[in-house]
Amino acid sequence: MPYTDLINLFFTILIFLFFVWGAFVSYNENERAAAFRMLFISFFAITPFVLPVVFHFNYWYEYSISLWSIGGIAFLFFFLPIHGKISIRNFPKNRFDERDTIFSRRRLKPNTKRYIEYYSDKPDQEISDTKLFFKNGLLQKGTKFYNAFHFAAAKASFTTVEQLENIITCKPSEEKIEVDPQKISAFIEEWSKKLGARDSGVTHLKDYHLYSFGGFNKHFGEPILNNHKYAIAFLAEMDKAMINPAPQGSAVMESAQQYLAPGTVAVQIASFIRNLGYEASAHIDGNYQVICPLVARDAGLGEIGRMGLLMTPKQGPRVRISVVTTDMPLVDNNSKYDYSINEFCSICKKCADVCPSGAISHDDKKEIDGIERWKINPEACYSVWGSFGTDCGRCMAVCPYSHPNNSFHNLVRFGIKHFPNFRPLALWMDNFFYDRKPKSKKMVDWMQI
């Protein structure tokens, strides 16, 4: 057999096995349409390499050389690490008032002191909020995706989180035990994973990490005073199979559960640090002094994407975050900016296309409060929560970064990170195999109740 036929046969087998591998992975992920399309593409892609071997054209040698040349040029184009204009990471210049969040405002009750004081100089905001919060709301009966069992399960997780409030901050032990910053940081990282965290990271606590005023419960309107030097962020992964049916009930169940999971990790780690004689506070759902995504970003766990959520390299936005702040000496992760995530977000816009409320912008970043960023419309986002009864999650379900953490998808992620010219191709493949606007998946069998 001529060496040209051998080379063609090699590429044929290589390409065929790659797409068969992808089809196998997709089938196991219950992505049957993607699996079928990958099998189809596998036969289509190998055809140019098979033809000269099977039919032996008169100019089969020249044909093969041309084919390899075209393939080589295409490979060099897509996989040369050539960088154009690199986006920069922005840092907020001012603190954000937690009272202005949609979650704080929805808890204000008309005719109470807090309500009157907050809206006294915001009459237009009061009118729009009254209309917004008039809808049934999260986990309420009468909403589109109401299911007594799903909503009761989600409420159970949120209720359990609430029970942790009394132990998020306590006095440290009087005896202070000297620690090695390097060793104790490594200990906390590994122990937190054993406790259930997907990942963790340490950063110096910065002023912009902190809210300016509290917006929940007894801390409403109180200035946030926190002199801790370090912050530890913990991530919990949200199950892709539970998020795929978003905005149905499985998504809010998983969301609630993964607020609880890193919350218990943070509470336990904070207690551990206090037992060593150092101050430590846990920041969990309903009891935040910090903006968790910013802490997690600076701790090296991801970047802030188009949808305003933390985008991690291997789970995308399918994470929930808790934080511990402390004065115990630790080692800062000194994270490097992964600009590839923001650059991919700038061309993708898939989350914006599928957002039921249109809350996610299709536009480029804009300067807001002194920094360039994407800004979602929280009122529009919450409006669908009020009608759905769930916290939606469609953006998380369709994000190309949200695919499961396995070798096949990680190979694509590697290409996105290191090869700028590959990113449009990766987006095209994601749209082709998984659809540009995929429908919500069916819930897993045990959820059919």
PDB file of N, CA and C in Angstrom, residues 236 238-240 242-244 246 251-252 254-255 259 307 309-311 315-320 350-352 354-355 360 385 391-403:
ATOM      1  N   ALA A 236     -19.552  24.712  45.160  1.00  0.00           N
ATOM      2  CA  ALA A 236     -20.299  23.462  45.053  1.00  0.00           C
ATOM      3  C   ALA A 236     -20.825  23.363  43.635  1.00  0.00           C
ATOM      4  N   MET A 238     -23.343  22.257  40.703  1.00  0.00           N
ATOM      5  CA  MET A 238     -24.743  21.927  40.469  1.00  0.00           C
ATOM      6  C   MET A 238     -24.823  20.838  39.403  1.00  0.00           C
ATOM      7  N   ASP A 239     -25.567  19.778  39.687  1.00  0.00           N
ATOM      8  CA  ASP A 239     -25.672  18.620  38.809  1.00  0.00           C
ATOM      9  C   ASP A 239     -26.271  19.016  37.461  1.00  0.00           C
ATOM     10  N   LYS A 240     -25.555  18.699  36.374  1.00  0.00           N
ATOM     11  CA  LYS A 240     -26.009  19.073  35.034  1.00  0.00           C
ATOM     12  C   LYS A 240     -27.362  18.448  34.707  1.00  0.00           C
ATOM     13  N   MET A 242     -29.769  17.875  36.675  1.00  0.00           N
ATOM     14  CA  MET A 242     -30.823  18.596  37.393  1.00  0.00           C
ATOM     15  C   MET A 242     -31.051  19.987  36.810  1.00  0.00           C
ATOM     16  N   ILE A 243     -29.992  20.566  36.231  1.00  0.00           N
ATOM     17  CA  ILE A 243     -30.089  21.912  35.656  1.00  0.00           C
ATOM     18  C   ILE A 243     -30.652  21.878  34.240  1.00  0.00           C
ATOM     19  N   ASN A 244     -30.415  20.810  33.500  1.00  0.00           N
ATOM     20  CA  ASN A 244     -30.856  20.727  32.102  1.00  0.00           C
ATOM     21  C   ASN A 244     -32.351  20.996  31.897  1.00  0.00           C
ATOM     22  N   ALA A 246     -34.177  23.119  33.358  1.00  0.00           N
ATOM     23  CA  ALA A 246     -34.518  24.493  33.730  1.00  0.00           C
ATOM     24  C   ALA A 246     -35.391  25.130  32.647  1.00  0.00           C
ATOM     25  N   ALA A 251     -34.418  22.316  38.703  1.00  0.00           N
ATOM     26  CA  ALA A 251     -33.371  23.340  38.736  1.00  0.00           C
ATOM     27  C   ALA A 251     -33.378  24.093  40.065  1.00  0.00           C
ATOM     28  N   VAL A 252     -34.541  24.484  40.551  1.00  0.00           N
ATOM     29  CA  VAL A 252     -34.586  25.214  41.819  1.00  0.00           C
ATOM     30  C   VAL A 252     -34.273  24.287  42.988  1.00  0.00           C
ATOM     31  N   GLU A 254     -32.054  21.853  42.851  1.00  0.00           N
ATOM     32  CA  GLU A 254     -30.599  21.753  42.828  1.00  0.00           C
ATOM     33  C   GLU A 254     -29.953  23.054  43.280  1.00  0.00           C
ATOM     34  N   SER A 255     -30.524  24.166  42.877  1.00  0.00           N
ATOM     35  CA  SER A 255     -30.011  25.466  43.287  1.00  0.00           C
ATOM     36  C   SER A 255     -30.033  25.603  44.799  1.00  0.00           C
ATOM     37  N   TYR A 259     -26.866  25.827  47.517  1.00  0.00           N
ATOM     38  CA  TYR A 259     -26.634  26.928  48.447  1.00  0.00           C
ATOM     39  C   TYR A 259     -26.303  26.347  49.816  1.00  0.00           C
ATOM     40  N   MET A 307     -23.461  36.565  31.762  1.00  0.00           N
ATOM     41  CA  MET A 307     -24.689  36.445  32.543  1.00  0.00           C
ATOM     42  C   MET A 307     -24.546  36.968  33.969  1.00  0.00           C
ATOM     43  N   LEU A 309     -22.631  35.856  36.328  1.00  0.00           N
ATOM     44  CA  LEU A 309     -22.296  34.807  37.283  1.00  0.00           C
ATOM     45  C   LEU A 309     -20.823  34.441  37.163  1.00  0.00           C
ATOM     46  N   LEU A 310     -20.316  33.768  38.201  1.00  0.00           N
ATOM     47  CA  LEU A 310     -18.961  33.251  38.135  1.00  0.00           C
ATOM     48  C   LEU A 310     -18.914  32.137  37.098  1.00  0.00           C
ATOM     49  N   MET A 311     -17.963  32.236  36.171  1.00  0.00           N
ATOM     50  CA  MET A 311     -17.765  31.212  35.155  1.00  0.00           C
ATOM     51  C   MET A 311     -16.499  30.440  35.498  1.00  0.00           C
ATOM     52  N   GLN A 315     -16.895  23.794  35.129  1.00  0.00           N
ATOM     53  CA  GLN A 315     -18.329  23.670  35.390  1.00  0.00           C
ATOM     54  C   GLN A 315     -19.109  24.849  34.834  1.00  0.00           C
ATOM     55  N   GLY A 316     -18.398  25.830  34.297  1.00  0.00           N
ATOM     56  CA  GLY A 316     -19.073  27.024  33.824  1.00  0.00           C
ATOM     57  C   GLY A 316     -19.781  27.709  34.985  1.00  0.00           C
ATOM     58  N   PRO A 317     -21.027  28.164  34.771  1.00  0.00           N
ATOM     59  CA  PRO A 317     -21.754  28.850  35.845  1.00  0.00           C
ATOM     60  C   PRO A 317     -22.508  27.900  36.773  1.00  0.00           C
ATOM     61  N   ARG A 318     -22.340  26.576  36.586  1.00  0.00           N
ATOM     62  CA  ARG A 318     -23.086  25.601  37.392  1.00  0.00           C
ATOM     63  C   ARG A 318     -22.473  25.434  38.782  1.00  0.00           C
ATOM     64  N   VAL A 319     -22.304  26.533  39.505  1.00  0.00           N
ATOM     65  CA  VAL A 319     -21.727  26.470  40.848  1.00  0.00           C
ATOM     66  C   VAL A 319     -22.479  27.402  41.785  1.00  0.00           C
ATOM     67  N   ARG A 320     -22.415  27.086  43.054  1.00  0.00           N
ATOM     68  CA  ARG A 320     -22.840  27.990  44.114  1.00  0.00           C
ATOM     69  C   ARG A 320     -21.633  28.229  45.010  1.00  0.00           C
ATOM     70  N   LYS A 350     -25.052  32.901  23.830  1.00  0.00           N
ATOM     71  CA  LYS A 350     -26.081  31.865  23.851  1.00  0.00           C
ATOM     72  C   LYS A 350     -27.032  32.070  25.021  1.00  0.00           C
ATOM     73  N   CYS A 351     -26.481  32.474  26.174  1.00  0.00           N
ATOM     74  CA  CYS A 351     -27.320  32.721  27.351  1.00  0.00           C
ATOM     75  C   CYS A 351     -28.298  33.855  27.085  1.00  0.00           C
ATOM     76  N   ALA A 352     -27.843  34.882  26.374  1.00  0.00           N
ATOM     77  CA  ALA A 352     -28.717  36.013  26.053  1.00  0.00           C
ATOM     78  C   ALA A 352     -29.834  35.595  25.104  1.00  0.00           C
ATOM     79  N   VAL A 354     -31.335  32.668  24.889  1.00  0.00           N
ATOM     80  CA  VAL A 354     -32.359  31.791  25.479  1.00  0.00           C
ATOM     81  C   VAL A 354     -33.025  32.384  26.716  1.00  0.00           C
ATOM     82  N   CYS A 355     -32.500  33.492  27.244  1.00  0.00           N
ATOM     83  CA  CYS A 355     -33.058  34.077  28.467  1.00  0.00           C
ATOM     84  C   CYS A 355     -34.531  34.427  28.259  1.00  0.00           C
ATOM     85  N   ILE A 360     -30.403  39.325  29.913  1.00  0.00           N
ATOM     86  CA  ILE A 360     -28.975  39.255  29.624  1.00  0.00           C
ATOM     87  C   ILE A 360     -28.682  40.015  28.339  1.00  0.00           C
ATOM     88  N   TRP A 385     -38.973  34.776  37.445  1.00  0.00           N
ATOM     89  CA  TRP A 385     -39.000  33.969  38.673  1.00  0.00           C
ATOM     90  C   TRP A 385     -40.395  34.020  39.285  1.00  0.00           C
ATOM     91  N   ASP A 391     -36.092  29.640  40.128  1.00  0.00           N
ATOM     92  CA  ASP A 391     -35.068  30.647  39.817  1.00  0.00           C
ATOM     93  C   ASP A 391     -34.485  30.418  38.423  1.00  0.00           C
ATOM     94  N   CYS A 392     -35.332  29.948  37.524  1.00  0.00           N
ATOM     95  CA  CYS A 392     -35.075  29.804  36.085  1.00  0.00           C
ATOM     96  C   CYS A 392     -33.868  28.914  35.811  1.00  0.00           C
ATOM     97  N   GLY A 393     -32.695  29.489  35.526  1.00  0.00           N
ATOM     98  CA  GLY A 393     -31.503  28.693  35.273  1.00  0.00           C
ATOM     99  C   GLY A 393     -31.274  28.309  33.820  1.00  0.00           C
ATOM    100  N   ARG A 394     -32.071  28.854  32.896  1.00  0.00           N
ATOM    101  CA  ARG A 394     -31.885  28.514  31.483  1.00  0.00           C
ATOM    102  C   ARG A 394     -30.492  28.908  30.987  1.00  0.00           C
ATOM    103  N   CYS A 395     -29.983  30.036  31.456  1.00  0.00           N
ATOM    104  CA  CYS A 395     -28.663  30.495  31.021  1.00  0.00           C
ATOM    105  C   CYS A 395     -27.581  29.492  31.422  1.00  0.00           C
ATOM    106  N   MET A 396     -27.685  28.961  32.627  1.00  0.00           N
ATOM    107  CA  MET A 396     -26.713  27.979  33.088  1.00  0.00           C
ATOM    108  C   MET A 396     -26.809  26.684  32.294  1.00  0.00           C
ATOM    109  N   ALA A 397     -28.026  26.282  31.964  1.00  0.00           N
ATOM    110  CA  ALA A 397     -28.238  25.005  31.283  1.00  0.00           C
ATOM    111  C   ALA A 397     -27.623  24.980  29.893  1.00  0.00           C
ATOM    112  N   VAL A 398     -27.651  26.109  29.176  1.00  0.00           N
ATOM    113  CA  VAL A 398     -27.211  26.111  27.772  1.00  0.00           C
ATOM    114  C   VAL A 398     -25.783  26.589  27.585  1.00  0.00           C
ATOM    115  N   CYS A 399     -25.156  27.122  28.601  1.00  0.00           N
ATOM    116  CA  CYS A 399     -23.793  27.662  28.469  1.00  0.00           C
ATOM    117  C   CYS A 399     -22.834  26.576  27.988  1.00  0.00           C
ATOM    118  N   PRO A 400     -22.051  26.831  26.946  1.00  0.00           N
ATOM    119  CA  PRO A 400     -21.088  25.827  26.472  1.00  0.00           C
ATOM    120  C   PRO A 400     -20.093  25.383  27.534  1.00  0.00           C
ATOM    121  N   TYR A 401     -19.799  26.249  28.493  1.00  0.00           N
ATOM    122  CA  TYR A 401     -18.890  25.862  29.574  1.00  0.00           C
ATOM    123  C   TYR A 401     -19.558  24.911  30.576  1.00  0.00           C
ATOM    124  N   SER A 402     -20.886  24.784  30.506  1.00  0.00           N
ATOM    125  CA  SER A 402     -21.609  23.977  31.483  1.00  0.00           C
ATOM    126  C   SER A 402     -21.586  22.483  31.192  1.00  0.00           C
ATOM    127  N   HIS A 403     -21.064  22.096  30.044  1.00  0.00           N
ATOM    128  CA  HIS A 403     -21.006  20.665  29.743  1.00  0.00           C
ATOM    129  C   HIS A 403     -20.245  19.935  30.854  1.00  0.00           C
TER     130      HIS A 403
END
